[in-house]
CSV table of N, CA and C and ligand atoms in Angstrom, one decimal:
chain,number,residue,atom,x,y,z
I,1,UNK,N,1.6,17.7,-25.1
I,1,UNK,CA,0.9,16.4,-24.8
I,1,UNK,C,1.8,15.4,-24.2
I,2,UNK,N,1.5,15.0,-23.3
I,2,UNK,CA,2.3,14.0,-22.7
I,2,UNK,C,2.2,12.6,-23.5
I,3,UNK,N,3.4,12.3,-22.9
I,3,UNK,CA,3.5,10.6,-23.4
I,3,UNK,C,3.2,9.4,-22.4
I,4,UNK,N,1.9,8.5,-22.7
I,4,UNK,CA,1.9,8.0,-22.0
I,4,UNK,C,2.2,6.1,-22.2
I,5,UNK,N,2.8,5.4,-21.6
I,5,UNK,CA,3.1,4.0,-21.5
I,5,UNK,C,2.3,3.2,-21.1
I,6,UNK,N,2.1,2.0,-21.7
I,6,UNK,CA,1.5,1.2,-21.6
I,6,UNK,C,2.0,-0.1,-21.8
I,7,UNK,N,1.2,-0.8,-21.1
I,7,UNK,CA,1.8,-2.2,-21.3
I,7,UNK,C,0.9,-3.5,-21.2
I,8,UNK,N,0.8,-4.2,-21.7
I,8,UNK,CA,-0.3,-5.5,-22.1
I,8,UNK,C,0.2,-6.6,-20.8
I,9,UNK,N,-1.1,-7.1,-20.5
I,9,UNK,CA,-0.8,-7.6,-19.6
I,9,UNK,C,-1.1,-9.0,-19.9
I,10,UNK,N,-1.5,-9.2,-20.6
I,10,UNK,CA,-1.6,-10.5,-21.2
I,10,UNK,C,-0.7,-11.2,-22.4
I,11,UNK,N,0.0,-10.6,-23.2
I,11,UNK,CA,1.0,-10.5,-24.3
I,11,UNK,C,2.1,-9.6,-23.6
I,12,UNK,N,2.5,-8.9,-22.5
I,12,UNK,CA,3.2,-8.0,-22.0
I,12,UNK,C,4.2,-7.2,-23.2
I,13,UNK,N,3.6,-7.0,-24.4
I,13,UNK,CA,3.7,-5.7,-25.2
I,13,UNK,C,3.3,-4.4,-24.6
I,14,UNK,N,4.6,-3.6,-24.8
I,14,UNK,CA,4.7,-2.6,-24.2
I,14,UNK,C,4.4,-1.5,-25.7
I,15,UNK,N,4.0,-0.1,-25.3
I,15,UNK,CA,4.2,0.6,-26.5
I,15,UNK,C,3.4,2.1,-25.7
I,16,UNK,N,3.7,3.5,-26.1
I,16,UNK,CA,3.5,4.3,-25.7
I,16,UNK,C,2.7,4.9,-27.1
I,17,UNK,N,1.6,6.3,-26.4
I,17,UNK,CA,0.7,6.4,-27.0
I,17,UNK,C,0.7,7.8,-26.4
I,18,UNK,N,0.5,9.0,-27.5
I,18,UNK,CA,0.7,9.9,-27.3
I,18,UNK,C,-1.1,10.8,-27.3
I,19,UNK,N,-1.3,11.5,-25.5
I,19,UNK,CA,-2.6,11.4,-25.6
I,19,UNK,C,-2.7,13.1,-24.4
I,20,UNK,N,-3.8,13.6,-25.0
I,20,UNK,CA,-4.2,14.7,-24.0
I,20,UNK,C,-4.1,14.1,-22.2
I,21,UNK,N,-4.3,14.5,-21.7
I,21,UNK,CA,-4.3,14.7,-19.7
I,21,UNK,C,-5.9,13.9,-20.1
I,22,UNK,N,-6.8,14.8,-20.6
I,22,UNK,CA,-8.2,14.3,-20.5
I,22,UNK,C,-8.7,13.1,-21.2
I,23,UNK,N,-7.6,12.5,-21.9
I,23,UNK,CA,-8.4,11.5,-22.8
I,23,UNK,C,-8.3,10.4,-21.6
I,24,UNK,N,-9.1,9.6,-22.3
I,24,UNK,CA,-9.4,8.2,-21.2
I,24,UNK,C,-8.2,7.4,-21.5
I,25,UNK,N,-7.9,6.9,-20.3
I,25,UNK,CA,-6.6,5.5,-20.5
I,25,UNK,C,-6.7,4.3,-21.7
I,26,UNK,N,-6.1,3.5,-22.4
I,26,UNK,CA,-6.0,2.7,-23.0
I,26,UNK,C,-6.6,1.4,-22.3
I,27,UNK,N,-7.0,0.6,-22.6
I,27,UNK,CA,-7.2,-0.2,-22.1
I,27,UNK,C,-7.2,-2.1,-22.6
I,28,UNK,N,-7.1,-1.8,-24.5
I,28,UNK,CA,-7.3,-2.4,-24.8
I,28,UNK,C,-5.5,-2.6,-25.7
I,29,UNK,N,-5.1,-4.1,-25.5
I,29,UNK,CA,-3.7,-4.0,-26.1
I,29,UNK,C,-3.9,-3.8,-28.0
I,30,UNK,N,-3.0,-3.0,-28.3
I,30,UNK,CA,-3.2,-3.4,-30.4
I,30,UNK,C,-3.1,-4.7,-30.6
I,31,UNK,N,-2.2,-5.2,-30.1
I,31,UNK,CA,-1.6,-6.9,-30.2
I,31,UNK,C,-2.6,-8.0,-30.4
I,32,UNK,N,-3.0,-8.0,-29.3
I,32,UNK,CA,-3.7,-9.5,-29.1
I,32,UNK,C,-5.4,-9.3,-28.5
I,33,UNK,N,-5.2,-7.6,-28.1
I,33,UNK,CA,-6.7,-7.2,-27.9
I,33,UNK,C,-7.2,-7.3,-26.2
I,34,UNK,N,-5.7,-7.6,-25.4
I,34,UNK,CA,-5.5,-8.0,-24.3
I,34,UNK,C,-5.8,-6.5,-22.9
I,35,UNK,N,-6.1,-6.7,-21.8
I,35,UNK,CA,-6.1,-5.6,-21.0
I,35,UNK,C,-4.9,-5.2,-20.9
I,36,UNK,N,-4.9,-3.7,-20.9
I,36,UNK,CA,-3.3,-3.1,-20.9
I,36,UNK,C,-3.3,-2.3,-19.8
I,37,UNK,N,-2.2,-2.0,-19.1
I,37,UNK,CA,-2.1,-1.1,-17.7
I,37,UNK,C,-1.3,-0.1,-18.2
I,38,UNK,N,-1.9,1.4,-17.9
I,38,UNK,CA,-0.9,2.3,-17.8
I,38,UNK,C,0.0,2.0,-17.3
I,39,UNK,N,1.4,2.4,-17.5
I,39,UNK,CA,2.7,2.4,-16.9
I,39,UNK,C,3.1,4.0,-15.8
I,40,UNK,N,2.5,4.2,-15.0
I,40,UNK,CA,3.3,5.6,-14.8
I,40,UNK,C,4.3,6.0,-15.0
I,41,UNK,N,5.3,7.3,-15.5
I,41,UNK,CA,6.6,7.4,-15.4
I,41,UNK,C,6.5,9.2,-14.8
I,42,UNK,N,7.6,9.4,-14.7
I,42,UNK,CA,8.0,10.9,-14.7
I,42,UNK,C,8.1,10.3,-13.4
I,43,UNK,N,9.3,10.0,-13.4
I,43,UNK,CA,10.9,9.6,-12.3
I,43,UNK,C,9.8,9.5,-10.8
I,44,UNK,N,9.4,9.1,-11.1
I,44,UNK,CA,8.6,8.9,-9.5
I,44,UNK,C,9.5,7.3,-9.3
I,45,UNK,N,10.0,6.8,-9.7
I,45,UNK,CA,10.7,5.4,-9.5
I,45,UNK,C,10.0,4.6,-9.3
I,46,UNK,N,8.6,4.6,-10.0
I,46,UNK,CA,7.7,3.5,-9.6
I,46,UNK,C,6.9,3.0,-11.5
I,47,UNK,N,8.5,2.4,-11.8
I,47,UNK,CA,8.3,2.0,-13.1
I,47,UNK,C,8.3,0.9,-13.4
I,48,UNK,N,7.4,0.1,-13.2
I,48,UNK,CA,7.2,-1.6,-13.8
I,48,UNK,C,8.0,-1.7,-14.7
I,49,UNK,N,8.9,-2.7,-14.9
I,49,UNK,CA,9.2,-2.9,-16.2
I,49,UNK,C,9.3,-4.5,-16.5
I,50,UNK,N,9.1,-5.2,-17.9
I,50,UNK,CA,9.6,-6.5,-17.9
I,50,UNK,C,8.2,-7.3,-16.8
I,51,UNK,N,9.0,-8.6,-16.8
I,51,UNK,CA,8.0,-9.1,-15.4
I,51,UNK,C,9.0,-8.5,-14.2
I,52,UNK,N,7.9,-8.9,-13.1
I,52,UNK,CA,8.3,-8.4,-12.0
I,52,UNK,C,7.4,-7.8,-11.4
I,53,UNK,N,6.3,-7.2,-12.1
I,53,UNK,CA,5.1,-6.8,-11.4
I,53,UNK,C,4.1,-8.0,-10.6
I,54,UNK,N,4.5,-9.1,-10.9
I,54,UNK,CA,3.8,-9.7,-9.9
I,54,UNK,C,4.5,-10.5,-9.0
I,55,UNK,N,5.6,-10.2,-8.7
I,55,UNK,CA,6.5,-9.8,-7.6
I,55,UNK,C,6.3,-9.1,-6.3
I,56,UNK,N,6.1,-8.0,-6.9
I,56,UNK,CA,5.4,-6.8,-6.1
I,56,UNK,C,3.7,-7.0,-5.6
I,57,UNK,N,3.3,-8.0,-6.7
I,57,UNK,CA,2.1,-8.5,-5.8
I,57,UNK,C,2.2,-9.2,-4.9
I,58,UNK,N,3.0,-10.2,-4.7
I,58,UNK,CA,3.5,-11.4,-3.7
I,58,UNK,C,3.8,-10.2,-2.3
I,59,UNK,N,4.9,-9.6,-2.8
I,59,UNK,CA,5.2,-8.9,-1.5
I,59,UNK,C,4.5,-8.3,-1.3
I,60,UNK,N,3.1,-7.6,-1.6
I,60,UNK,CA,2.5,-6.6,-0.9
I,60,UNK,C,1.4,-7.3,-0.1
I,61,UNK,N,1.3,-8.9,-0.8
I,61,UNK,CA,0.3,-9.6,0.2
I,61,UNK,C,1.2,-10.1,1.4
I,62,UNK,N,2.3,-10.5,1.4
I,62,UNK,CA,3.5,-10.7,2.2
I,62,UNK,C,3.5,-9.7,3.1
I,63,UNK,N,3.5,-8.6,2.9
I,63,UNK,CA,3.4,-7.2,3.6
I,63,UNK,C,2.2,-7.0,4.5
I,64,UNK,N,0.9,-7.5,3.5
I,64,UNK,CA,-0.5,-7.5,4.3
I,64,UNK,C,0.2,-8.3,5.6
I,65,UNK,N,0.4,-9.2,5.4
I,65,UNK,CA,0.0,-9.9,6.6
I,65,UNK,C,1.2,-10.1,7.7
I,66,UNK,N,2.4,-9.3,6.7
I,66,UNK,CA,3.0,-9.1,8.2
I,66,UNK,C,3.1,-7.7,9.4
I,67,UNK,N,2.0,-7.2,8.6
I,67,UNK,CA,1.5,-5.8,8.7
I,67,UNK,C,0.1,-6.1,10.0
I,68,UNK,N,-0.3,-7.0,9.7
I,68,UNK,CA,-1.7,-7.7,10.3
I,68,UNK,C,-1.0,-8.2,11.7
I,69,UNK,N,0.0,-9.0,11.2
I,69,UNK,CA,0.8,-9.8,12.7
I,69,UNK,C,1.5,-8.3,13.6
I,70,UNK,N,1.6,-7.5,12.9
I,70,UNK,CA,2.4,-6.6,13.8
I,70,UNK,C,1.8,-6.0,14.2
I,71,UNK,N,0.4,-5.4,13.8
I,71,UNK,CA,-1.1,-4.6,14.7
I,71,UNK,C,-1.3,-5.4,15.5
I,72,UNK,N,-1.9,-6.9,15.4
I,72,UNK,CA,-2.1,-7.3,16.2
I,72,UNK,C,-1.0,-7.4,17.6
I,73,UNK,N,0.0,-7.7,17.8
I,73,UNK,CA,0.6,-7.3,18.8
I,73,UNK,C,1.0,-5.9,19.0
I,74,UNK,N,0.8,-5.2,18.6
I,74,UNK,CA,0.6,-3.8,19.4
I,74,UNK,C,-0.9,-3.1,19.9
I,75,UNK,N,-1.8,-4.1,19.6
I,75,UNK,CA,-2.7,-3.1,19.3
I,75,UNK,C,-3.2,-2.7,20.5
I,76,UNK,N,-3.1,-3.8,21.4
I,76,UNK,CA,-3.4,-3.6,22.7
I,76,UNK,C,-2.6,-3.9,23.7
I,77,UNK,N,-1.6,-3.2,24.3
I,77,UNK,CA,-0.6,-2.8,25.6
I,77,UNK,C,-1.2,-3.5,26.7
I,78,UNK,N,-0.4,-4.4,26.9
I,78,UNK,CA,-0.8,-5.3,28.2
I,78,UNK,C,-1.2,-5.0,29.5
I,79,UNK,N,-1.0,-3.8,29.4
I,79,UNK,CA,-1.2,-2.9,30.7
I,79,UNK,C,-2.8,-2.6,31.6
I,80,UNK,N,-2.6,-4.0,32.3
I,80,UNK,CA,-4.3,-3.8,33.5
I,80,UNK,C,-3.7,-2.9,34.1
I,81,UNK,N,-3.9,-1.7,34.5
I,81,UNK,CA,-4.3,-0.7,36.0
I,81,UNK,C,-5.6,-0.8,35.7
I,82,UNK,N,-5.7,-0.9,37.1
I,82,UNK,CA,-7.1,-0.9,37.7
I,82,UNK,C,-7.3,0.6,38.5
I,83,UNK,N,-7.9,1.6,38.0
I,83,UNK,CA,-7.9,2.9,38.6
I,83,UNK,C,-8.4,2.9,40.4
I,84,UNK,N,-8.9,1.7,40.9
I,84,UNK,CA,-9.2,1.8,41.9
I,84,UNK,C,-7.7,1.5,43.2
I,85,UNK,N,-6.6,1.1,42.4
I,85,UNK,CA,-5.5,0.9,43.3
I,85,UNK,C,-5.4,2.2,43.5
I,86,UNK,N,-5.2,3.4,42.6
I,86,UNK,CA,-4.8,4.4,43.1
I,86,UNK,C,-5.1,5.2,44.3
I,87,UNK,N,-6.0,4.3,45.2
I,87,UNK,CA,-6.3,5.2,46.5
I,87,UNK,C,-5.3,5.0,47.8
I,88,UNK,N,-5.0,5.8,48.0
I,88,UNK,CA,-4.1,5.9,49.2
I,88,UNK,C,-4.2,5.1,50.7
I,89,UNK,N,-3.3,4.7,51.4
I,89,UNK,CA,-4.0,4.2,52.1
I,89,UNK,C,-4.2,5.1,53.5
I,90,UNK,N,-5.4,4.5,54.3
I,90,UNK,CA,-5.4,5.5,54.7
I,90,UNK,C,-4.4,6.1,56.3
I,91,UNK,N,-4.2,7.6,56.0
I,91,UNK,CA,-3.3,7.9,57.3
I,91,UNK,C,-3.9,8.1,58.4
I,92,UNK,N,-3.9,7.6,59.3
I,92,UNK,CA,-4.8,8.1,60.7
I,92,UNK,C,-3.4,7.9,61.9
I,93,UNK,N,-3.6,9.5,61.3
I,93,UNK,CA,-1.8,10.0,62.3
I,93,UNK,C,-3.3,11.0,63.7
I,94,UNK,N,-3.0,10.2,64.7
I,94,UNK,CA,-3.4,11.8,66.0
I,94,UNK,C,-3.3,13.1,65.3
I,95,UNK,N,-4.1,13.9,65.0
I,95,UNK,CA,-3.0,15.3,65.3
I,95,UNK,C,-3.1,15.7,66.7
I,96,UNK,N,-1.8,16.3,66.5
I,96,UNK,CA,-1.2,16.6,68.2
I,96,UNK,C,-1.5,18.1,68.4
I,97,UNK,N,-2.1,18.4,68.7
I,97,UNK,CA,-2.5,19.9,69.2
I,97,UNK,C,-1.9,20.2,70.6
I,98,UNK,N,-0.8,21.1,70.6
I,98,UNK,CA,-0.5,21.1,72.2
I,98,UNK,C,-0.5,22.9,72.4
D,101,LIG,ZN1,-1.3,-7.9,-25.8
């Protein structure tokens, strides 16, 4: 049975809870009765800890929108051709038949 972490997001009491794959997530803190977030772990390096998770909110809206500024200037390649230049002009060479 895996170990899973938790953490209160309102009291940010942390505490792990030892639970099947199938059981449903925690949700409620023991503490103060507060909403709690899973913590993922197993070295994926994406471990909250402490504050700082709303940090990572800041920059991910930070990110929105410098993400938005950067589509928008690529999105569309300044590039008019007009397919009708491509026509040649015309040659009106004699042919010389001798
Ligand atoms: Zn709490």
């Amino acid at each position: 049975m895996p170990t899973y972490q938790y953490r209160c997001l309102d009291c940010s009491y942390e505490f792990e809870e030892f639970q099947a794959i199938s059981d449903p997530p925690l949700t409620v803190c023991p503490v103060c009765h507060g909403k709690t977030e899973r913590i993922i772990t197993g070295g994926a390096g994406l471990i909250f800890k402490g504050s700082g998770f709303y940090i990572t909110d800041h920059r991910s809206s930070q990110y929105k929108a410098e993400a938005a500024k950067e589509n928008k200037s690529t999105a569309k390649p300044s590039k008019h051709k007009s397919p009708k230049e491509s026509s040649k002009p015309p040659t009106t060479s004699p042919a010389t038949s001798s």
